[in-house]
Amino acid sequence: MELTVHTETPYKIRIERGCLDQLGTECAALFPPGARAAVISDSQVFPLYGDRCLASLEASGFSPSSFVFPAGEASKQLSTVGEMLGFLAEQGLTRSDFLVALGGGVTGDMAGFAAACYLRGIRFVQVPTSLLAQVDSSVGGKTAVDLPQGKNLAGAFHQPALVLMDPDVLDTLPPLFWVDGMGEVIKYGCIRSRALFQAIRQSGPMESILYQCVNIKRQLVEADERDNGQRMLLNFGHTLGHALEKVHCYTGLTHGAAVGVGMVKMAALGEAMGLTEPGTAGEIRRLLQACRLPTEDTSPLEEVLAAVTLDKKGTGEKLRIVLLRRLGEGFLYTLPREEFFRLCRQHLLPE
């Protein structure tokens, strides 16, 4: 299966079992013979797939090297990207060369950011190995690192030259990260496709579910590459989800789990405001539970709301949130930040 993302610089998404070993062949169609290729990966993924990627690149005439950082969200910071940039300079990469992001969302976000910064921008390839990265973060060109003040606050828009998705790599995914990715999968059904929501509930074929998620994201990215309008629908559940991650200091609560809690809360808020079809929050809650994802969090509400203060979807004193009219139909709603906080206090406090 293939899709083309028609951004300012179009690129292909290929979804096929076993395509990891064709990385070199795919790159040979994009980059000059003999180019240097820096594979960026983490300490969990590289031992599984690093050698295969390096061998494939070498067989296609490239000169590959690798940079491996400690796995986990704690590495997603400016200092790690600084080390990457130093490595690229030491390897002598030029604008004719390229990066390969081999790993999950943390790897893709940081490698993409390094590619955007190095020599004011070189090309890079996304090879996502987690469910979350395959359905969401590898597509669309958002790159970033976390700051102490919040998640993904330093970054750049930098579209990949290619996204290569091999569903086979998901077979080695630890159960925790499979469950984590399902939070983002469910999000797509919530905002754009009730049929996808039903397919998830009925355990439909994963390749078909992957394709549907990526196709929804492709449409939203093409319509709004710089995330100023409809692309923000992809942030359903993220306003509170990112805040929860910050409250948990990015440990113990995965991104997909935090987003799942955020989706239930935002659907409940929409119902309380009379904007969301009654029963929607319950349907989301039941599917999350079926996928072994949490639907509640015990963090104090005031701490969560304090963490919303630096949400990137805010403009001045206003906050743009994502609500649902019903399952499969998301929309953007702007309200004063303090009004959002008041509604949360009124409707989202634990019973």
mmCIF file of C-alpha atoms in Angstrom:
data_model
loop_
_atom_site.group_PDB
_atom_site.id
_atom_site.type_symbol
_atom_site.label_atom_id
_atom_site.label_comp_id
_atom_site.label_asym_id
_atom_site.label_seq_id
_atom_site.Cartn_x
_atom_site.Cartn_y
_atom_site.Cartn_z
ATOM 1 C CA MET A 1 0.000 0.000 0.000
ATOM 2 C CA GLU A 2 1.258 3.463 -0.848
ATOM 3 C CA LEU A 3 0.111 7.020 -0.237
ATOM 4 C CA THR A 4 1.581 10.326 -1.355
ATOM 5 C CA VAL A 5 1.472 13.329 0.948
ATOM 6 C CA HIS A 6 1.104 16.438 -1.214
ATOM 7 C CA THR A 7 2.855 19.020 0.932
ATOM 8 C CA GLU A 8 5.198 21.722 -0.381
ATOM 9 C CA THR A 9 7.651 18.888 -1.061
ATOM 10 C CA PRO A 10 5.561 15.739 -1.730
ATOM 11 C CA TYR A 11 6.690 12.421 -0.277
ATOM 12 C CA LYS A 12 5.659 8.783 -0.333
ATOM 13 C CA ILE A 13 4.384 6.634 2.519
ATOM 14 C CA ARG A 14 4.881 2.928 1.898
ATOM 15 C CA ILE A 15 3.111 0.386 4.112
ATOM 16 C CA GLU A 16 4.239 -3.170 3.405
ATOM 17 C CA ARG A 17 5.378 -6.176 5.386
ATOM 18 C CA GLY A 18 9.118 -6.767 4.962
ATOM 19 C CA CYS A 19 9.859 -3.391 3.404
ATOM 20 C CA LEU A 20 12.443 -2.579 6.112
ATOM 21 C CA ASP A 21 15.014 -4.535 4.083
ATOM 22 C CA GLN A 22 14.279 -2.345 1.055
ATOM 23 C CA LEU A 23 15.319 0.855 2.817
ATOM 24 C CA GLY A 24 18.452 1.190 0.686
ATOM 25 C CA THR A 25 16.563 0.625 -2.573
ATOM 26 C CA GLU A 26 13.954 3.233 -1.636
ATOM 27 C CA CYS A 27 16.631 5.748 -0.644
ATOM 28 C CA ALA A 28 18.541 5.137 -3.902
ATOM 29 C CA ALA A 29 15.601 6.694 -5.737
ATOM 30 C CA LEU A 30 15.881 9.858 -3.633
ATOM 31 C CA PHE A 31 19.532 10.487 -2.788
ATOM 32 C CA PRO A 32 22.775 10.620 -4.824
ATOM 33 C CA PRO A 33 25.001 7.524 -5.061
ATOM 34 C CA GLY A 34 27.574 7.336 -2.294
ATOM 35 C CA ALA A 35 25.750 9.767 -0.006
ATOM 36 C CA ARG A 36 26.365 9.523 3.722
ATOM 37 C CA ALA A 37 23.425 8.239 5.742
ATOM 38 C CA ALA A 38 23.249 8.719 9.506
ATOM 39 C CA VAL A 39 20.874 6.267 11.180
ATOM 40 C CA ILE A 40 19.454 7.791 14.390
ATOM 41 C CA SER A 41 17.980 5.247 16.802
ATOM 42 C CA ASP A 42 17.590 4.406 20.469
ATOM 43 C CA SER A 43 19.102 1.747 22.699
ATOM 44 C CA GLN A 44 16.044 -0.532 22.469
ATOM 45 C CA VAL A 45 15.323 -0.390 18.742
ATOM 46 C CA PHE A 46 18.823 -0.315 17.257
ATOM 47 C CA PRO A 47 19.819 -3.797 18.550
ATOM 48 C CA LEU A 48 16.691 -5.194 16.854
ATOM 49 C CA TYR A 49 16.826 -3.496 13.465
ATOM 50 C CA GLY A 50 19.939 -1.350 13.223
ATOM 51 C CA ASP A 51 22.152 -3.863 11.452
ATOM 52 C CA ARG A 52 19.461 -4.607 8.849
ATOM 53 C CA CYS A 53 19.081 -0.913 8.050
ATOM 54 C CA LEU A 54 22.824 -0.317 7.837
ATOM 55 C CA ALA A 55 23.277 -3.381 5.599
ATOM 56 C CA SER A 56 20.451 -2.324 3.290
ATOM 57 C CA LEU A 57 21.883 1.184 2.942
ATOM 58 C CA GLU A 58 25.395 -0.131 2.348
ATOM 59 C CA ALA A 59 24.173 -2.592 -0.287
ATOM 60 C CA SER A 60 22.676 0.347 -2.192
ATOM 61 C CA GLY A 61 25.987 2.193 -2.247
ATOM 62 C CA PHE A 62 25.525 4.569 0.680
ATOM 63 C CA SER A 63 28.026 5.220 3.484
ATOM 64 C CA PRO A 64 26.000 4.637 6.673
ATOM 65 C CA SER A 65 26.841 5.454 10.280
ATOM 66 C CA SER A 66 24.741 5.294 13.454
ATOM 67 C CA PHE A 67 23.959 7.437 16.485
ATOM 68 C CA VAL A 68 22.236 5.612 19.358
ATOM 69 C CA PHE A 69 20.785 7.404 22.400
ATOM 70 C CA PRO A 70 19.210 6.039 25.622
ATOM 71 C CA ALA A 71 15.624 4.980 24.975
ATOM 72 C CA GLY A 72 12.774 6.893 26.600
ATOM 73 C CA GLU A 73 11.048 10.255 26.796
ATOM 74 C CA ALA A 74 13.703 11.487 29.240
ATOM 75 C CA SER A 75 16.148 11.695 26.303
ATOM 76 C CA LYS A 76 13.826 13.952 24.306
ATOM 77 C CA GLN A 77 15.623 17.193 25.108
ATOM 78 C CA LEU A 78 17.855 19.797 23.527
ATOM 79 C CA SER A 79 21.040 18.279 24.930
ATOM 80 C CA THR A 80 20.408 15.002 23.054
ATOM 81 C CA VAL A 81 19.756 16.856 19.802
ATOM 82 C CA GLY A 82 22.957 18.818 20.436
ATOM 83 C CA GLU A 83 24.861 15.540 20.639
ATOM 84 C CA MET A 84 23.232 14.399 17.393
ATOM 85 C CA LEU A 85 24.256 17.594 15.624
ATOM 86 C CA GLY A 86 27.824 17.192 16.847
ATOM 87 C CA PHE A 87 27.843 13.618 15.529
ATOM 88 C CA LEU A 88 26.586 14.728 12.102
ATOM 89 C CA ALA A 89 29.324 17.345 11.919
ATOM 90 C CA GLU A 90 31.980 14.827 12.940
ATOM 91 C CA GLN A 91 30.767 12.473 10.211
ATOM 92 C CA GLY A 92 31.051 15.296 7.682
ATOM 93 C CA LEU A 93 27.465 15.165 6.441
ATOM 94 C CA THR A 94 26.558 17.739 3.782
ATOM 95 C CA ARG A 95 23.239 18.814 2.292
ATOM 96 C CA SER A 96 23.561 15.961 -0.208
ATOM 97 C CA ASP A 97 23.446 13.464 2.660
ATOM 98 C CA PHE A 98 20.511 12.344 4.805
ATOM 99 C CA LEU A 99 19.306 11.023 8.156
ATOM 100 C CA VAL A 100 17.248 7.920 8.863
ATOM 101 C CA ALA A 101 14.999 8.026 11.943
ATOM 102 C CA LEU A 102 14.720 4.385 13.034
ATOM 103 C CA GLY A 103 12.414 4.056 16.036
ATOM 104 C CA GLY A 104 9.315 5.362 17.735
ATOM 105 C CA GLY A 105 7.922 8.844 18.196
ATOM 106 C CA VAL A 106 10.782 10.105 20.374
ATOM 107 C CA THR A 107 13.358 9.088 17.770
ATOM 108 C CA GLY A 108 11.386 10.513 14.858
ATOM 109 C CA ASP A 109 10.734 13.814 16.600
ATOM 110 C CA MET A 110 14.372 14.316 17.589
ATOM 111 C CA ALA A 111 15.980 13.066 14.374
ATOM 112 C CA GLY A 112 13.602 15.245 12.378
ATOM 113 C CA PHE A 113 14.476 18.256 14.525
ATOM 114 C CA ALA A 114 18.200 17.558 14.082
ATOM 115 C CA ALA A 115 17.653 17.298 10.310
ATOM 116 C CA ALA A 116 15.799 20.626 10.331
ATOM 117 C CA CYS A 117 18.628 22.321 12.241
ATOM 118 C CA TYR A 118 21.750 20.792 10.694
ATOM 119 C CA LEU A 119 23.104 23.019 7.886
ATOM 120 C CA ARG A 120 19.731 24.816 8.154
ATOM 121 C CA GLY A 121 18.013 21.708 6.872
ATOM 122 C CA ILE A 122 18.923 18.359 5.326
ATOM 123 C CA ARG A 123 16.568 15.587 4.239
ATOM 124 C CA PHE A 124 15.566 12.650 6.394
ATOM 125 C CA VAL A 125 13.644 9.387 6.170
ATOM 126 C CA GLN A 126 11.172 8.115 8.740
ATOM 127 C CA VAL A 127 11.289 4.377 9.544
ATOM 128 C CA PRO A 128 8.761 4.146 12.404
ATOM 129 C CA THR A 129 8.934 1.017 14.549
ATOM 130 C CA SER A 130 6.167 1.677 17.112
ATOM 131 C CA LEU A 131 2.424 1.659 16.530
ATOM 132 C CA LEU A 132 2.145 5.254 17.715
ATOM 133 C CA ALA A 133 4.860 6.412 15.297
ATOM 134 C CA GLN A 134 3.388 4.476 12.372
ATOM 135 C CA VAL A 135 -0.141 5.828 12.719
ATOM 136 C CA ASP A 136 0.743 9.332 13.806
ATOM 137 C CA SER A 137 4.081 10.971 14.516
ATOM 138 C CA SER A 138 6.076 9.797 11.475
ATOM 139 C CA VAL A 139 3.739 11.611 9.069
ATOM 140 C CA GLY A 140 3.248 15.346 8.834
ATOM 141 C CA GLY A 141 6.641 16.899 9.512
ATOM 142 C CA LYS A 142 6.215 17.921 13.147
ATOM 143 C CA THR A 143 9.560 17.645 14.938
ATOM 144 C CA ALA A 144 10.279 18.684 18.508
ATOM 145 C CA VAL A 145 11.850 18.167 21.912
ATOM 146 C CA ASP A 146 10.466 18.748 25.383
ATOM 147 C CA LEU A 147 11.392 21.639 27.658
ATOM 148 C CA PRO A 148 11.070 21.626 31.461
ATOM 149 C CA GLN A 149 8.018 23.853 30.977
ATOM 150 C CA GLY A 150 6.163 21.418 28.728
ATOM 151 C CA LYS A 151 6.060 18.815 25.971
ATOM 152 C CA ASN A 152 7.216 19.522 22.400
ATOM 153 C CA LEU A 153 7.774 23.238 23.038
ATOM 154 C CA ALA A 154 10.937 23.497 20.902
ATOM 155 C CA GLY A 155 10.759 22.220 17.349
ATOM 156 C CA ALA A 156 10.255 22.869 13.650
ATOM 157 C CA PHE A 157 8.106 21.805 10.736
ATOM 158 C CA HIS A 158 10.318 19.617 8.538
ATOM 159 C CA GLN A 159 8.644 17.074 6.262
ATOM 160 C CA PRO A 160 10.393 13.729 5.659
ATOM 161 C CA ALA A 161 11.558 12.673 2.194
ATOM 162 C CA LEU A 162 10.034 9.207 2.691
ATOM 163 C CA VAL A 163 8.099 7.225 5.303
ATOM 164 C CA LEU A 164 8.737 3.486 5.255
ATOM 165 C CA MET A 165 6.342 1.458 7.443
ATOM 166 C CA ASP A 166 6.935 -2.249 7.965
ATOM 167 C CA PRO A 167 4.050 -3.727 10.018
ATOM 168 C CA ASP A 168 6.249 -6.753 10.797
ATOM 169 C CA VAL A 169 8.331 -4.693 13.235
ATOM 170 C CA LEU A 170 5.259 -4.313 15.438
ATOM 171 C CA ASP A 171 5.596 -8.020 16.308
ATOM 172 C CA THR A 172 8.541 -7.183 18.581
ATOM 173 C CA LEU A 173 6.774 -4.257 20.240
ATOM 174 C CA PRO A 174 6.443 -4.668 24.034
ATOM 175 C CA PRO A 175 2.768 -4.914 25.087
ATOM 176 C CA LEU A 176 2.968 -1.543 26.887
ATOM 177 C CA PHE A 177 3.893 0.266 23.665
ATOM 178 C CA TRP A 178 1.306 -1.575 21.605
ATOM 179 C CA VAL A 179 -1.368 -0.449 24.043
ATOM 180 C CA ASP A 180 0.138 3.062 24.004
ATOM 181 C CA GLY A 181 -0.243 3.289 20.218
ATOM 182 C CA MET A 182 -3.886 2.248 20.383
ATOM 183 C CA GLY A 183 -4.677 5.548 22.097
ATOM 184 C CA GLU A 184 -3.749 7.411 18.911
ATOM 185 C CA VAL A 185 -5.488 4.828 16.700
ATOM 186 C CA ILE A 186 -8.763 5.354 18.589
ATOM 187 C CA LYS A 187 -8.307 9.120 18.241
ATOM 188 C CA TYR A 188 -8.589 8.869 14.444
ATOM 189 C CA GLY A 189 -11.876 7.045 14.704
ATOM 190 C CA CYS A 190 -13.162 9.674 17.116
ATOM 191 C CA ILE A 191 -12.343 12.701 14.961
ATOM 192 C CA ARG A 192 -12.972 11.475 11.419
ATOM 193 C CA SER A 193 -14.369 7.950 10.992
ATOM 194 C CA ARG A 194 -17.004 6.123 12.965
ATOM 195 C CA ALA A 195 -16.381 3.165 10.627
ATOM 196 C CA LEU A 196 -12.750 3.063 11.794
ATOM 197 C CA PHE A 197 -13.939 3.282 15.415
ATOM 198 C CA GLN A 198 -16.134 0.222 14.745
ATOM 199 C CA ALA A 199 -13.274 -1.626 12.990
ATOM 200 C CA ILE A 200 -11.074 -1.125 16.054
ATOM 201 C CA ARG A 201 -13.854 -2.405 18.290
ATOM 202 C CA GLN A 202 -14.197 -5.495 16.083
ATOM 203 C CA SER A 203 -10.388 -6.068 15.903
ATOM 204 C CA GLY A 204 -10.190 -5.473 12.162
ATOM 205 C CA PRO A 205 -6.984 -6.187 10.136
ATOM 206 C CA MET A 206 -4.127 -4.042 11.468
ATOM 207 C CA GLU A 207 -2.764 -3.140 8.029
ATOM 208 C CA SER A 208 -6.158 -1.770 7.032
ATOM 209 C CA ILE A 209 -6.399 0.169 10.307
ATOM 210 C CA LEU A 210 -2.890 1.564 9.767
ATOM 211 C CA TYR A 211 -3.791 2.671 6.255
ATOM 212 C CA GLN A 212 -7.006 4.372 7.379
ATOM 213 C CA CYS A 213 -5.237 6.272 10.178
ATOM 214 C CA VAL A 214 -2.422 7.423 7.928
ATOM 215 C CA ASN A 215 -4.848 8.418 5.179
ATOM 216 C CA ILE A 216 -6.829 10.581 7.602
ATOM 217 C CA LYS A 217 -3.642 12.273 8.745
ATOM 218 C CA ARG A 218 -2.515 12.751 5.131
ATOM 219 C CA GLN A 219 -5.750 14.570 4.320
ATOM 220 C CA LEU A 220 -5.475 16.882 7.327
ATOM 221 C CA VAL A 221 -1.775 17.629 6.728
ATOM 222 C CA GLU A 222 -2.392 18.439 3.061
ATOM 223 C CA ALA A 223 -5.203 20.798 4.000
ATOM 224 C CA ASP A 224 -3.235 22.518 6.780
ATOM 225 C CA GLU A 225 0.493 21.771 6.654
ATOM 226 C CA ARG A 226 1.458 24.353 9.302
ATOM 227 C CA ASP A 227 -1.161 23.348 11.883
ATOM 228 C CA ASN A 228 -3.168 26.569 11.926
ATOM 229 C CA GLY A 229 -6.619 25.102 11.313
ATOM 230 C CA GLN A 230 -8.149 21.704 10.578
ATOM 231 C CA ARG A 231 -4.940 19.794 11.317
ATOM 232 C CA MET A 232 -5.528 20.719 14.961
ATOM 233 C CA LEU A 233 -8.264 18.063 14.988
ATOM 234 C CA LEU A 234 -5.382 15.608 15.450
ATOM 235 C CA ASN A 235 -4.962 17.088 18.925
ATOM 236 C CA PHE A 236 -8.205 15.602 20.257
ATOM 237 C CA GLY A 237 -7.456 14.553 23.833
ATOM 238 C CA HIS A 238 -4.003 16.165 23.747
ATOM 239 C CA THR A 239 -4.755 19.407 25.613
ATOM 240 C CA LEU A 240 -5.357 17.486 28.839
ATOM 241 C CA GLY A 241 -3.226 14.513 27.744
ATOM 242 C CA HIS A 242 -0.018 16.547 27.397
ATOM 243 C CA ALA A 243 -0.793 18.256 30.705
ATOM 244 C CA LEU A 244 -1.139 14.857 32.395
ATOM 245 C CA GLU A 245 2.199 13.738 30.956
ATOM 246 C CA LYS A 246 3.848 16.841 32.382
ATOM 247 C CA VAL A 247 2.240 16.296 35.800
ATOM 248 C CA HIS A 248 3.584 12.729 35.739
ATOM 249 C CA CYS A 249 7.046 14.081 34.780
ATOM 250 C CA TYR A 250 6.858 11.998 31.569
ATOM 251 C CA THR A 251 7.193 8.724 33.487
ATOM 252 C CA GLY A 252 4.632 6.067 34.381
ATOM 253 C CA LEU A 253 1.890 7.392 32.083
ATOM 254 C CA THR A 254 2.528 6.830 28.376
ATOM 255 C CA HIS A 255 1.493 9.339 25.714
ATOM 256 C CA GLY A 256 -1.293 7.156 24.337
ATOM 257 C CA ALA A 257 -2.658 6.479 27.811
ATOM 258 C CA ALA A 258 -2.651 10.190 28.658
ATOM 259 C CA VAL A 259 -4.395 11.018 25.382
ATOM 260 C CA GLY A 260 -6.994 8.339 26.103
ATOM 261 C CA VAL A 261 -7.848 9.918 29.452
ATOM 262 C CA GLY A 262 -7.898 13.316 27.722
ATOM 263 C CA MET A 263 -10.330 12.073 25.058
ATOM 264 C CA VAL A 264 -12.806 10.768 27.634
ATOM 265 C CA LYS A 265 -12.616 14.046 29.567
ATOM 266 C CA MET A 266 -13.067 16.233 26.482
ATOM 267 C CA ALA A 267 -15.998 14.157 25.257
ATOM 268 C CA ALA A 268 -17.581 14.429 28.708
ATOM 269 C CA LEU A 269 -16.964 18.188 28.694
ATOM 270 C CA GLY A 270 -18.557 18.492 25.255
ATOM 271 C CA GLU A 271 -21.594 16.588 26.481
ATOM 272 C CA ALA A 272 -21.889 18.858 29.515
ATOM 273 C CA MET A 273 -21.709 21.905 27.221
ATOM 274 C CA GLY A 274 -24.484 20.499 25.023
ATOM 275 C CA LEU A 275 -22.146 20.284 22.015
ATOM 276 C CA THR A 276 -21.484 16.533 21.914
ATOM 277 C CA GLU A 277 -23.990 13.735 21.355
ATOM 278 C CA PRO A 278 -24.888 12.175 24.723
ATOM 279 C CA GLY A 279 -23.224 8.825 25.339
ATOM 280 C CA THR A 280 -20.123 9.619 23.270
ATOM 281 C CA ALA A 281 -17.765 9.696 26.268
ATOM 282 C CA GLY A 282 -19.120 6.315 27.385
ATOM 283 C CA GLU A 283 -18.434 4.735 23.989
ATOM 284 C CA ILE A 284 -14.867 6.050 23.985
ATOM 285 C CA ARG A 285 -14.358 4.880 27.558
ATOM 286 C CA ARG A 286 -15.511 1.353 26.746
ATOM 287 C CA LEU A 287 -13.239 1.024 23.710
ATOM 288 C CA LEU A 288 -10.241 2.341 25.637
ATOM 289 C CA GLN A 289 -10.925 -0.172 28.387
ATOM 290 C CA ALA A 290 -11.223 -2.978 25.822
ATOM 291 C CA CYS A 291 -7.766 -1.952 24.553
ATOM 292 C CA ARG A 292 -6.414 -1.997 28.146
ATOM 293 C CA LEU A 293 -5.980 1.780 28.284
ATOM 294 C CA PRO A 294 -6.856 3.880 31.352
ATOM 295 C CA THR A 295 -9.813 6.229 31.304
ATOM 296 C CA GLU A 296 -9.170 8.061 34.594
ATOM 297 C CA ASP A 297 -6.200 9.650 36.344
ATOM 298 C CA THR A 298 -5.819 10.555 40.002
ATOM 299 C CA SER A 299 -3.691 13.689 39.484
ATOM 300 C CA PRO A 300 -5.157 16.791 41.192
ATOM 301 C CA LEU A 301 -7.196 18.762 38.642
ATOM 302 C CA GLU A 302 -5.528 22.065 39.563
ATOM 303 C CA GLU A 303 -2.095 20.631 38.786
ATOM 304 C CA VAL A 304 -3.353 19.434 35.413
ATOM 305 C CA LEU A 305 -4.906 22.818 34.586
ATOM 306 C CA ALA A 306 -1.699 24.590 35.578
ATOM 307 C CA ALA A 307 0.143 22.383 33.069
ATOM 308 C CA VAL A 308 -2.301 23.453 30.321
ATOM 309 C CA THR A 309 -1.042 27.049 30.591
ATOM 310 C CA LEU A 310 1.670 26.569 27.937
ATOM 311 C CA ASP A 311 -0.486 24.513 25.572
ATOM 312 C CA LYS A 312 0.639 25.262 21.997
ATOM 313 C CA LYS A 313 -2.957 25.440 20.766
ATOM 314 C CA GLY A 314 -3.535 28.595 22.766
ATOM 315 C CA THR A 315 -3.547 32.112 21.335
ATOM 316 C CA GLY A 316 -3.173 34.807 23.990
ATOM 317 C CA GLU A 317 -5.970 34.449 26.519
ATOM 318 C CA LYS A 318 -7.909 32.021 24.305
ATOM 319 C CA LEU A 319 -7.596 28.281 23.938
ATOM 320 C CA ARG A 320 -8.622 26.277 20.881
ATOM 321 C CA ILE A 321 -9.841 22.854 21.937
ATOM 322 C CA VAL A 322 -11.014 19.839 19.953
ATOM 323 C CA LEU A 323 -14.516 18.541 20.663
ATOM 324 C CA LEU A 324 -16.753 15.969 18.995
ATOM 325 C CA ARG A 325 -20.240 16.533 17.665
ATOM 326 C CA ARG A 326 -20.505 12.756 17.623
ATOM 327 C CA LEU A 327 -18.152 9.839 17.033
ATOM 328 C CA GLY A 328 -16.334 10.420 13.734
ATOM 329 C CA GLU A 329 -16.999 14.165 13.635
ATOM 330 C CA GLY A 330 -14.514 16.405 15.416
ATOM 331 C CA PHE A 331 -14.513 20.188 15.377
ATOM 332 C CA LEU A 332 -12.513 23.090 16.777
ATOM 333 C CA TYR A 333 -13.940 25.286 19.520
ATOM 334 C CA THR A 334 -12.329 28.469 20.816
ATOM 335 C CA LEU A 335 -13.045 29.836 24.251
ATOM 336 C CA PRO A 336 -11.312 31.993 26.872
ATOM 337 C CA ARG A 337 -8.697 30.034 28.780
ATOM 338 C CA GLU A 338 -10.299 30.862 32.129
ATOM 339 C CA GLU A 339 -13.681 29.721 30.825
ATOM 340 C CA PHE A 340 -12.134 26.374 29.860
ATOM 341 C CA PHE A 341 -10.677 26.076 33.354
ATOM 342 C CA ARG A 342 -14.053 26.954 34.908
ATOM 343 C CA LEU A 343 -15.845 24.308 32.849
ATOM 344 C CA CYS A 344 -13.236 21.703 33.773
ATOM 345 C CA ARG A 345 -13.616 22.518 37.457
ATOM 346 C CA GLN A 346 -17.380 22.331 37.164
ATOM 347 C CA HIS A 347 -17.673 19.128 35.160
ATOM 348 C CA LEU A 348 -14.434 17.145 35.462
ATOM 349 C CA LEU A 349 -13.837 16.987 39.203
ATOM 350 C CA PRO A 350 -13.900 13.402 40.526
ATOM 351 C CA GLU A 351 -17.248 12.391 41.923
#
